[in-house]
PDB file of C-alpha atoms in Angstrom:
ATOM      1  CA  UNK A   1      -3.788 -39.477  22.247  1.00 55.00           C
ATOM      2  CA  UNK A   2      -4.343 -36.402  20.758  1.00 63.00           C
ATOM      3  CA  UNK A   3      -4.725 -37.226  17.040  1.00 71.00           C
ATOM      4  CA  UNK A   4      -7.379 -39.869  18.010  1.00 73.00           C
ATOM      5  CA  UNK A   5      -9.469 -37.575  19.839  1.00 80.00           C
ATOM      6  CA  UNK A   6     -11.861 -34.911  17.977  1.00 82.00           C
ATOM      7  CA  UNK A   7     -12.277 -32.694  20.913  1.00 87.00           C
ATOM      8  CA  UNK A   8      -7.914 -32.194  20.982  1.00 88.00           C
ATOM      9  CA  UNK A   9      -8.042 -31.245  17.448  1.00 88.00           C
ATOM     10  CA  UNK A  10     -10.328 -28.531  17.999  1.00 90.00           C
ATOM     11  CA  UNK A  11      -8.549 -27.483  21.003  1.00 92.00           C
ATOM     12  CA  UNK A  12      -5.000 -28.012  18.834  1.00 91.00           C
ATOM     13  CA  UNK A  13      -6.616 -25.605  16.148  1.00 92.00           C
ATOM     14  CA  UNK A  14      -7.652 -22.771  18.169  1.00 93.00           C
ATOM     15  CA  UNK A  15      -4.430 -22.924  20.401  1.00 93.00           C
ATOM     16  CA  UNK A  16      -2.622 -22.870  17.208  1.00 92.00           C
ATOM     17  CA  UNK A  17      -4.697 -20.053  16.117  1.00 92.00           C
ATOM     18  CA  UNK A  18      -4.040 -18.073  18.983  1.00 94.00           C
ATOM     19  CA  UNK A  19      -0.558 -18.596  18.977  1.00 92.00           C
ATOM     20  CA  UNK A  20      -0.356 -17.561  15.447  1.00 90.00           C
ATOM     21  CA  UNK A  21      -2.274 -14.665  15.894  1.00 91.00           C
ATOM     22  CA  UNK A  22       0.309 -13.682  18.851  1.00 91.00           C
ATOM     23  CA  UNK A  23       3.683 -14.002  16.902  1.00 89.00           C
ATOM     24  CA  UNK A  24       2.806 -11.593  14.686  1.00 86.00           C
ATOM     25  CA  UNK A  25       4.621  -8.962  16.737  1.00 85.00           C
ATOM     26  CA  UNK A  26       7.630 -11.367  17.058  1.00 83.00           C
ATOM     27  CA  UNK A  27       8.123 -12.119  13.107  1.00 79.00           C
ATOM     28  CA  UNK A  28      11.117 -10.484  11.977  1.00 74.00           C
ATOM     29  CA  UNK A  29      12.892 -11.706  15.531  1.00 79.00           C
ATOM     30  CA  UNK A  30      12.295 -14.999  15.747  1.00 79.00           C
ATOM     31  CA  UNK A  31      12.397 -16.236  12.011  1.00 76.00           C
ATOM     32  CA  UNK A  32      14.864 -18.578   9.855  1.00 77.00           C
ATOM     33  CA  UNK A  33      15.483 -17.697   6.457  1.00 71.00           C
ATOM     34  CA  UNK A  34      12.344 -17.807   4.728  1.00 77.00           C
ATOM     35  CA  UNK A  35       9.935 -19.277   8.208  1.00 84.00           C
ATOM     36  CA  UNK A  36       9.190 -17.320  11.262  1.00 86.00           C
ATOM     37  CA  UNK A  37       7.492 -18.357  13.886  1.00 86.00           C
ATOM     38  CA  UNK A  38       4.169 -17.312  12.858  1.00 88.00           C
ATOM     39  CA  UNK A  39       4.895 -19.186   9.914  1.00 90.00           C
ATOM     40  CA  UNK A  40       5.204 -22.478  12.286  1.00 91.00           C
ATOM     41  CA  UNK A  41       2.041 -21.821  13.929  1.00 92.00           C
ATOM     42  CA  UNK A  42       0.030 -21.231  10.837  1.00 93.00           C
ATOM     43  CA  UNK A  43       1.417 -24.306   9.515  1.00 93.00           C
ATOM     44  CA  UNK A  44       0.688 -26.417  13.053  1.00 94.00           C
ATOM     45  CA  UNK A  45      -2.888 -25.380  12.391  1.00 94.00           C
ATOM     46  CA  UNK A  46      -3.295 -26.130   9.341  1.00 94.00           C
ATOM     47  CA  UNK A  47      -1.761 -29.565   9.439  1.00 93.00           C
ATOM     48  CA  UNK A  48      -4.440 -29.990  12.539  1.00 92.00           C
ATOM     49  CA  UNK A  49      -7.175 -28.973  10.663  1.00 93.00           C
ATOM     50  CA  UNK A  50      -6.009 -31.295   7.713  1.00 92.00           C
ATOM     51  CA  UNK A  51      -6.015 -34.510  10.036  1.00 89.00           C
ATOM     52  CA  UNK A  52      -9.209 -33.611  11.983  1.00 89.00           C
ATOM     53  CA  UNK A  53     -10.750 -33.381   8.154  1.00 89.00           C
ATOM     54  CA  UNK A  54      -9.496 -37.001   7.630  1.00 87.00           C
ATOM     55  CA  UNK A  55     -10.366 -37.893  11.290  1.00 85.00           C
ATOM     56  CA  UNK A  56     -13.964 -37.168  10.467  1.00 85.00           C
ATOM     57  CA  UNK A  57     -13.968 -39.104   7.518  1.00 84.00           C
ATOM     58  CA  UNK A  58     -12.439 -42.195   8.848  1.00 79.00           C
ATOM     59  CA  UNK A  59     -14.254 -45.598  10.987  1.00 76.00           C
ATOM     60  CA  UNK A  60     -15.134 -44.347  14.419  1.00 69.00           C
ATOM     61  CA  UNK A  61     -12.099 -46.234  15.940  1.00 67.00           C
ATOM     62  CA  UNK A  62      -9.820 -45.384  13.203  1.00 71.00           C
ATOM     63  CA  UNK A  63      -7.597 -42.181  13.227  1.00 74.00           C
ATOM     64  CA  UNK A  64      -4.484 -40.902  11.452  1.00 80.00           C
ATOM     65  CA  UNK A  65      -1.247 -42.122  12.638  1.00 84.00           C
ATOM     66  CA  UNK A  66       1.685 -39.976  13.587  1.00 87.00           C
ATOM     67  CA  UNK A  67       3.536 -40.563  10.523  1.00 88.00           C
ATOM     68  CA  UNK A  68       0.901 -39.457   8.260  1.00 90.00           C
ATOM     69  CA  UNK A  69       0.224 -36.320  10.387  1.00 90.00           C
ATOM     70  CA  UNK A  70       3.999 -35.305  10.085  1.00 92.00           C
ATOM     71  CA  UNK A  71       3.959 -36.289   6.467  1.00 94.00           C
ATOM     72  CA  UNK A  72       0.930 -33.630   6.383  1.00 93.00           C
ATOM     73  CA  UNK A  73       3.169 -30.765   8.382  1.00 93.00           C
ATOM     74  CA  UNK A  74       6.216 -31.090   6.621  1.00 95.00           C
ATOM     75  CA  UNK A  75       3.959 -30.476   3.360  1.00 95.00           C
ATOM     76  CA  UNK A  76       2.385 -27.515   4.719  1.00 95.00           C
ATOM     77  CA  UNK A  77       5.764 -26.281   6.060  1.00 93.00           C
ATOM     78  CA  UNK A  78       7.512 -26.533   2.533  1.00 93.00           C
ATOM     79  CA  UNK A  79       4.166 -25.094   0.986  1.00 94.00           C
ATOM     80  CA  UNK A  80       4.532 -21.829   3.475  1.00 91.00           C
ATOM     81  CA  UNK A  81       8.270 -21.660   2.916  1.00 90.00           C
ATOM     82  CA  UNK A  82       7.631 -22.399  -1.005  1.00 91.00           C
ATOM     83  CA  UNK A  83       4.837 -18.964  -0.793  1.00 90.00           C
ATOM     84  CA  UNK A  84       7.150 -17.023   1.146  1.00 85.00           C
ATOM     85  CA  UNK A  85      10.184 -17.266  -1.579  1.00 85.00           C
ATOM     86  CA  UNK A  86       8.501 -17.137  -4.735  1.00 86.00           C
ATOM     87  CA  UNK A  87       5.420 -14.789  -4.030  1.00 85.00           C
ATOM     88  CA  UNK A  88       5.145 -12.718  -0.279  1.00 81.00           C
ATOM     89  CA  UNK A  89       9.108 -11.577  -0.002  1.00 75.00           C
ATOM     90  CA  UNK A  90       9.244 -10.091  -3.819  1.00 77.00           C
ATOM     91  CA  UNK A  91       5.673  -8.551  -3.517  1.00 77.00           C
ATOM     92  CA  UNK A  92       6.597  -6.926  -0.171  1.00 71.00           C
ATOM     93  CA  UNK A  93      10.125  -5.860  -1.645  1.00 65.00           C
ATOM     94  CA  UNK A  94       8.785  -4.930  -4.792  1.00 65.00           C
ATOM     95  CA  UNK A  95       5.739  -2.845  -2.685  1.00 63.00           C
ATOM     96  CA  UNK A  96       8.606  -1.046  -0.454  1.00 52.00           C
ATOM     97  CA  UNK A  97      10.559   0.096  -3.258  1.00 50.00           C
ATOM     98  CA  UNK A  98       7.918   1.599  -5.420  1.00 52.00           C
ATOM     99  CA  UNK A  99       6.608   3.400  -2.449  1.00 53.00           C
ATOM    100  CA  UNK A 100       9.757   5.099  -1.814  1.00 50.00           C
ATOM    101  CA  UNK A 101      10.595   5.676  -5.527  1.00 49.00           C
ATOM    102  CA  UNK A 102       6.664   6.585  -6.316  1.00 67.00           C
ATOM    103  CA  UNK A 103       7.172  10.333  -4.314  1.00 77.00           C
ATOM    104  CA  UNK A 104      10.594  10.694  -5.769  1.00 79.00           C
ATOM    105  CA  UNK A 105       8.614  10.384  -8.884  1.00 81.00           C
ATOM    106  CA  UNK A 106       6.180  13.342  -7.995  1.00 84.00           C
ATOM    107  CA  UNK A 107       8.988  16.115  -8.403  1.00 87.00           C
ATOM    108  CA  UNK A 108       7.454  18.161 -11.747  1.00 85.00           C
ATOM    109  CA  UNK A 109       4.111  17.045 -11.372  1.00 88.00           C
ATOM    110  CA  UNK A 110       1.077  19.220 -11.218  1.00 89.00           C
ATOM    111  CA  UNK A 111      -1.399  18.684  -8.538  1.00 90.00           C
ATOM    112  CA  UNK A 112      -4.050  20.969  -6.532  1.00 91.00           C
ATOM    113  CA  UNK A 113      -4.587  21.877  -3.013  1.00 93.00           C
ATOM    114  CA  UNK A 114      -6.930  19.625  -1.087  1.00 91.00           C
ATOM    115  CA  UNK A 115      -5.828  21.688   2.328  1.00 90.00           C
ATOM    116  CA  UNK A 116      -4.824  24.808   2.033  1.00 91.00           C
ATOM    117  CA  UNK A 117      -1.399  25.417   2.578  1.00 91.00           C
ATOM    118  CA  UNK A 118       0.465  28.059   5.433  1.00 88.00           C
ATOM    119  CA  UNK A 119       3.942  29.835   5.527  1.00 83.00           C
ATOM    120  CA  UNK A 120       5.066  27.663   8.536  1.00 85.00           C
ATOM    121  CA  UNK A 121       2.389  24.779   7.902  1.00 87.00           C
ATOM    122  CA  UNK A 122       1.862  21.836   6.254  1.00 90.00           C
ATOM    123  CA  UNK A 123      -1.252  21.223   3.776  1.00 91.00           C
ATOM    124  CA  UNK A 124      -2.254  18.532   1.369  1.00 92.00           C
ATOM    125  CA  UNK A 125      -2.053  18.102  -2.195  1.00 93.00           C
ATOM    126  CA  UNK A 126      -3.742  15.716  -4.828  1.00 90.00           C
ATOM    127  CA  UNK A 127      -1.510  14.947  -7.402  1.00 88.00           C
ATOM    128  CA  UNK A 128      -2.311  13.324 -10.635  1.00 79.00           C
ATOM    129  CA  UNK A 129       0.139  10.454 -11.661  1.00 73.00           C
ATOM    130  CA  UNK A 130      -1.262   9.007 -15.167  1.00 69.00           C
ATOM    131  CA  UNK A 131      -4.586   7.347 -14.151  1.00 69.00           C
ATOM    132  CA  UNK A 132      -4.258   7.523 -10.475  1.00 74.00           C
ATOM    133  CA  UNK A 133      -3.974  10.362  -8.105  1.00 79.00           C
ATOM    134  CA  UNK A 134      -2.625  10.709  -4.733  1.00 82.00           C
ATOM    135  CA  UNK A 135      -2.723  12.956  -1.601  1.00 85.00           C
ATOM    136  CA  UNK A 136       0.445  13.873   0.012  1.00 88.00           C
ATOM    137  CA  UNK A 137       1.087  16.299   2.456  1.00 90.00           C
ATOM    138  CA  UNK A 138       3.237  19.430   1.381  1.00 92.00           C
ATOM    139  CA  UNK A 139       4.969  22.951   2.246  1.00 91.00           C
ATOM    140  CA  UNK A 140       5.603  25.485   0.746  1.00 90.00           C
ATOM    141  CA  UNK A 141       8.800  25.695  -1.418  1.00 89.00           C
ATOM    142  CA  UNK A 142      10.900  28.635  -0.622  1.00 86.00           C
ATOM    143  CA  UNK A 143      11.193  30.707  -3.435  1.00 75.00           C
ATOM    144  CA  UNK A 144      13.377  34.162  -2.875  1.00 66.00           C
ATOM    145  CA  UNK A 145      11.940  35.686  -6.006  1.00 74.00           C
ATOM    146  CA  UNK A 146       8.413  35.761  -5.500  1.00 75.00           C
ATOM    147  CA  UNK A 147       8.079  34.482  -1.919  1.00 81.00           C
ATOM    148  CA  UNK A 148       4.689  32.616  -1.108  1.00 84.00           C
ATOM    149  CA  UNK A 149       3.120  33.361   2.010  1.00 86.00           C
ATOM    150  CA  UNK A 150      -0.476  31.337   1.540  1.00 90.00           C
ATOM    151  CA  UNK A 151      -1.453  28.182  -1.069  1.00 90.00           C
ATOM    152  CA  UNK A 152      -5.021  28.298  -0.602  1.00 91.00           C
ATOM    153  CA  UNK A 153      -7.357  24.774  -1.155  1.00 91.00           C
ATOM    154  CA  UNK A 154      -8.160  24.156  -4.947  1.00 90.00           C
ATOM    155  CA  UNK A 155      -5.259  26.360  -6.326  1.00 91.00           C
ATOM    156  CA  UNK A 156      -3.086  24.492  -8.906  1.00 92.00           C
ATOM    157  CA  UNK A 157       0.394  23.663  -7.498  1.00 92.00           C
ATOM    158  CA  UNK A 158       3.578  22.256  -9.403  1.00 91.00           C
ATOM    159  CA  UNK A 159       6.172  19.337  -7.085  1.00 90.00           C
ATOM    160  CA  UNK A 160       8.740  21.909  -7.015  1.00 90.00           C
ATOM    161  CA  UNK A 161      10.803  19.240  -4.754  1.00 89.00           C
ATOM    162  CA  UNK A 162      10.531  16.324  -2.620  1.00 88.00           C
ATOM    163  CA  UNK A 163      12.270  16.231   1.041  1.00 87.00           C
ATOM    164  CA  UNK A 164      11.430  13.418   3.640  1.00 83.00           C
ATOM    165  CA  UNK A 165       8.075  12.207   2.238  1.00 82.00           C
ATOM    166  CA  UNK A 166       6.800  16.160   1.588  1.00 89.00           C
ATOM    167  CA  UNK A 167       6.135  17.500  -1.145  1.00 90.00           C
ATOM    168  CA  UNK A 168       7.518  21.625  -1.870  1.00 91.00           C
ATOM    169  CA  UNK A 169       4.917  23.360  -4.088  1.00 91.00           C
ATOM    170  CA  UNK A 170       4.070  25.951  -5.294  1.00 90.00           C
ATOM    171  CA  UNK A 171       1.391  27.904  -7.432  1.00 90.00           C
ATOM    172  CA  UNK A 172       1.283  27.079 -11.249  1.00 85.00           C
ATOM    173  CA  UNK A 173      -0.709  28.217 -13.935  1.00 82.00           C
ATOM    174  CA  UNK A 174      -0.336  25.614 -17.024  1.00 73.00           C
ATOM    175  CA  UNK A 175      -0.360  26.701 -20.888  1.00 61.00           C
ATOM    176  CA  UNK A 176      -4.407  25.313 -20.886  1.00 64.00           C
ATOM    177  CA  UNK A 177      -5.012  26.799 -18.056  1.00 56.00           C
ATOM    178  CA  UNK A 178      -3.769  29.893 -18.961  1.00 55.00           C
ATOM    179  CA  UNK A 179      -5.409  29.784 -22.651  1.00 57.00           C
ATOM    180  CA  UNK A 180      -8.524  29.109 -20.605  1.00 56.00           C
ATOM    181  CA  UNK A 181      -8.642  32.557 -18.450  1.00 54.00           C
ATOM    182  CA  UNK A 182      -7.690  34.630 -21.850  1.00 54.00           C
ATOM    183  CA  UNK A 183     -10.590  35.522 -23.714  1.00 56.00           C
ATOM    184  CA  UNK A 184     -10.398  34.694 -27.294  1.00 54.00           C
ATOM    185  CA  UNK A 185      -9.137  37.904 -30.058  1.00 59.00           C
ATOM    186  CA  UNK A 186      -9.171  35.904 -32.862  1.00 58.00           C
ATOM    187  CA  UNK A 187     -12.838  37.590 -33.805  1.00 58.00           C
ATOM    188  CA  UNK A 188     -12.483  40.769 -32.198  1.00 58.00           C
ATOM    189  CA  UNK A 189     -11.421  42.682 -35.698  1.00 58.00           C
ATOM    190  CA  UNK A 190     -14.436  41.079 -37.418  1.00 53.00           C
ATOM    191  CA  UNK A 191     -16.465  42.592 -35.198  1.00 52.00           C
ATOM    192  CA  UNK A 192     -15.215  45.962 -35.210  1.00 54.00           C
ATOM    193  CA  UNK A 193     -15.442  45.999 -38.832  1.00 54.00           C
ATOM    194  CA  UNK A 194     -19.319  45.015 -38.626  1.00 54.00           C
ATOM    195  CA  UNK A 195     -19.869  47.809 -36.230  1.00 56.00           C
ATOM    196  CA  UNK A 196     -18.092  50.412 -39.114  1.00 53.00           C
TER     197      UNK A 196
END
């Protein structure tokens, strides 16, 4: 019988393994509720590798019994399901929806050309969004005022809009940035008056 003999086990655990490994692809066909069939294979190999453990530290002519080993599966089974309800489903929902609200989010940002950034073409932009930053790829946004032909890499951009995961830019100059590039007149009298 298999769950008296070491060398099944092993075999059990790999085939399981394999299996597992296989029905990744098949997940979100074959699946009930909260299991898939992934889900049954992981759990098949666990519970194997849970009665070869207490195999090996039985007698030599003792092993597990049947009821014990599907004692050990339906554990594992309602420990997967358990996982899948209270921690994998609301991380991966709660993942999806801040990814697709997270660029909606970008619209007024400022960020700056990582690759530059053509009339027709699409370029890259790093945008800052409190302590992290992110590259997203952008166009220009179509502005019949002051048309933009050319965003080239390092110029600072502002998320005009957001359209089907790109970003519209185009070139900003902040209130820093622009005290920055003035030079300063706040001493220029005192030093005409020196010079009289």
């Amino acid at each position: 019988m298999i769950l008296s003999n070491q060398t099944y086990m092993q075999l059990a655990f790999v085939a399981c393994l394999i299996l597992a490994l296989l029905t990744i692809p098949l997940r979100e066909i074959v699946t009930i509720g909260f299991f898939d069939i992934s889900d049954l294979f992981v759990s098949l190999m666990i519970a194997v590798f849970i009665g070869y453990m207490i195999n090996e530290s039985m007698p030599d002519n003792a092993s597990i019994s049947i009821g014990l080993f599907i004692l050990i599966l339906v554990t594992v089974v309602t420990g997967i399901v358990l996982l899948n309800i209270f921690v994998i489903i609301p991380f991966r929902s709660r993942s999806e929806n801040s990814s697709a609200t997270s660029i909606r989010q970008l619209e007024g940002k400022e960020g700056t050309v990582s690759v530059s950034i053509t009339a027709d073409g699409v370029g890259e932009v790093l945008v800052y969004t409190g302590f992290t930053k992110t590259n997203r790829m952008a166009k220009i946004y179509e502005n019949s005022s002051d048309p933009v032909t050319f965003i080239e890499q390092g110029t600072n951009v502002l998320v005009m809009d957001v359209k089907d995961s790109f970003l519209y830019v185009l070139p900003y100059t902040n209130a820093i940035q622009a005290t920055n590039e003035q030079q300063p007149t706040w001493n220029s009298n005192t030093k005409n008056r020196k010079r009289k």
